[in-house]
XYZ file of C-alpha atoms in Angstrom:
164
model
C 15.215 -21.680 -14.042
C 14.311 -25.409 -13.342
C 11.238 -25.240 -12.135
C 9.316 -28.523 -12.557
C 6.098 -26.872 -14.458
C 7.002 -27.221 -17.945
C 3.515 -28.142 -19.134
C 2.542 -24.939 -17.974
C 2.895 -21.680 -20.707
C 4.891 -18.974 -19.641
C 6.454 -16.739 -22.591
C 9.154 -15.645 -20.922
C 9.999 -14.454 -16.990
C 9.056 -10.881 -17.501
C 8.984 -10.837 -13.635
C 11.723 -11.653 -12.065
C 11.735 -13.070 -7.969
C 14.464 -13.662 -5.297
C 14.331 -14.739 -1.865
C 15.366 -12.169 0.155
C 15.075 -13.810 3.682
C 12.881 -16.663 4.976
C 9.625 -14.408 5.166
C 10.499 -11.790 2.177
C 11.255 -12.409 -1.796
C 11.729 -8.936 -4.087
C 9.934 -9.172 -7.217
C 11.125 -6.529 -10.152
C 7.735 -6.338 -12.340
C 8.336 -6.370 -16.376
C 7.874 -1.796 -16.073
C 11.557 -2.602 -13.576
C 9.440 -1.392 -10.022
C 10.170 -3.592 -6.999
C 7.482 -5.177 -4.629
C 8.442 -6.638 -1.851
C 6.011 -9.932 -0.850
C 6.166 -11.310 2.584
C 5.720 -15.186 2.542
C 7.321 -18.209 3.671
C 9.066 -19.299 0.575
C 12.509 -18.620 1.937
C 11.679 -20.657 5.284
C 10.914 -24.141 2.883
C 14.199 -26.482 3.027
C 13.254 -27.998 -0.206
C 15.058 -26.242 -3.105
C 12.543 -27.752 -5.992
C 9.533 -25.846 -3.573
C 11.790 -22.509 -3.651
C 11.602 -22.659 -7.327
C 8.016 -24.058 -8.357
C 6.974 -20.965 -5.609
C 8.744 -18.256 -6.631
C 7.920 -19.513 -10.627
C 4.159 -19.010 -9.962
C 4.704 -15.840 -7.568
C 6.590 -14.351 -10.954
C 3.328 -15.483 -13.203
C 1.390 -13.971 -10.980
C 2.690 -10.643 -11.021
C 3.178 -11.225 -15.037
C -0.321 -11.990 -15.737
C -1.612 -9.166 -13.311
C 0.322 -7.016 -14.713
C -0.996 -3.075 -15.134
C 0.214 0.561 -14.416
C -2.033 0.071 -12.076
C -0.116 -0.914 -9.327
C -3.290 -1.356 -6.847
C -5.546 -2.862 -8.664
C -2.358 -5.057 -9.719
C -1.469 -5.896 -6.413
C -5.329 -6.381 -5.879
C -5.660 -8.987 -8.334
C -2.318 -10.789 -7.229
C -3.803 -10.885 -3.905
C -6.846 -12.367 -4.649
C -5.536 -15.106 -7.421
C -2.797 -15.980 -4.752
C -5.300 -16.627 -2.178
C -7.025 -18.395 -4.869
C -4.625 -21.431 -6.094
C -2.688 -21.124 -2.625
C 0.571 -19.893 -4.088
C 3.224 -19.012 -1.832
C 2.277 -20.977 1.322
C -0.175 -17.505 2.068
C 0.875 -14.017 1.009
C 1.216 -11.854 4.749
C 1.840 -8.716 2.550
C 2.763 -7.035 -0.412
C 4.469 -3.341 -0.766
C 2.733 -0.540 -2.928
C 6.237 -1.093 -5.321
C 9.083 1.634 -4.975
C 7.988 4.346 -7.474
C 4.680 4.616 -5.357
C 7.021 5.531 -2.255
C 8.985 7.957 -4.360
C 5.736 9.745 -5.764
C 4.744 9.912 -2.019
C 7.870 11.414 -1.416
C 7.927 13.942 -4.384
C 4.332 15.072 -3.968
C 5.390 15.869 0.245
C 8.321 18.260 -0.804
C 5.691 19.649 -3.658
C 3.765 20.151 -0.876
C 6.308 21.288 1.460
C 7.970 23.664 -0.637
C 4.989 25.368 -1.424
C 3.204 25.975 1.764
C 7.081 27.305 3.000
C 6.541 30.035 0.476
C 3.119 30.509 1.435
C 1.120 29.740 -2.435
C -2.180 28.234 -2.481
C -2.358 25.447 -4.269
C -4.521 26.638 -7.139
C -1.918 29.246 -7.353
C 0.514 26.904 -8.224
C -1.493 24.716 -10.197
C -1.835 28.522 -12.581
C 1.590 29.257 -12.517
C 2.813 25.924 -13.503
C -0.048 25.985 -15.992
C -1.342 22.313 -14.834
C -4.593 21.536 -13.771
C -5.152 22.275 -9.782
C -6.779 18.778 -9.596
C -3.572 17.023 -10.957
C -1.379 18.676 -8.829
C -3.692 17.302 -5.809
C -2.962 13.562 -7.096
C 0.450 14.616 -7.626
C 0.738 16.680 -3.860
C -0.972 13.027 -2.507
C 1.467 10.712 -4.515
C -1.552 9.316 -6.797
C -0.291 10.499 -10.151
C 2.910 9.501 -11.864
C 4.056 13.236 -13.332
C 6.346 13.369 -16.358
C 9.616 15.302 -16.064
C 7.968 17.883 -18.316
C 5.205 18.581 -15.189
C 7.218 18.147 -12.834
C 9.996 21.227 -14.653
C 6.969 23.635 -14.553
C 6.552 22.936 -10.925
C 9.918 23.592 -9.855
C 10.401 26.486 -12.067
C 7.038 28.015 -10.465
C 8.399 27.568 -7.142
C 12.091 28.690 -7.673
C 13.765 25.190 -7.952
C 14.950 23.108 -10.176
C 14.751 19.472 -10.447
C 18.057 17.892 -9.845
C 19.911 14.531 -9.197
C 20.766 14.640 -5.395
C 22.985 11.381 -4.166
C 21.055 9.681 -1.910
């Protein structure tokens, strides 16, 4: 991409941006989760601005970089406040997998207080720890297929692809 700041190192677009609307760009982060950043860059009428803003908004999210996503966003945040990039972030979404660990952890949750278990119940049949399956209940902890198959099997599912 053309972007006019060739003196400035960037190994390679690990992030990758696109303007979504006037207000809205998408950014896929180098681990492939999507954030969605509202700010003006679709609104300028100057293509070369697009580009130089959504080049820095991708560095940004490249050099912040982490698993995690909110001290990431955090730091993105505070270092686009910083050097003014994007004409003034409004916002910036907790990424996509965050929404689907939300998600997972409510039917967890669901599921089991249908069939009436305790929680530390569960957490001993699945043989997990009762604290991780809080985090995972509350959508704060990323759970492996492996977890999340002793989970299920403790509470007479199975995980499944379902089309959405």
């Amino acid at each position: 991409m053309a972007n006019g700041n060739s003196d400035v190192f960037k190994p390679s677009n690990l992030s990758s941006a696109q303007i979504i609307n006037k207000n809205e760009v998408e950014v896929t982060a180098p681990d492939g989760e999507v954030f969605t950043v509202i700010c003006p860059i679709g609104a300028y009428t100057n293509k070369e601005s697009q580009e130089s803003e959504i080049f820095w908004l991708e560095t940004l999210f490249d050099k912040n970089f982490s698993d995690n996503k909110e001290q990431m966003i955090d730091s993105i945040w505070r270092e686009a406040i910083r050097f003014s990039i994007c004409g003034g972030i409004l916002g910036i979404t907790s990424g996509t997998r965050n929404s689907d660990r939300k998600r997972i952890g409510s039917r967890i949750r669901a599921i089991r207080e249908e069939k009436g278990i305790e929680a530390r119940d569960l957490a001993r049949l699945a043989n997990i720890d009762a604290a991780n399956l809080s985090r995972i209940e509350n959508g704060k902890y990323s759970v492996g297929l492996d977890i999340l198959s002793k989970i299920a099997t403790a509470l007479g599912k199975k995980v499944d692809f379902i089309d959405l």
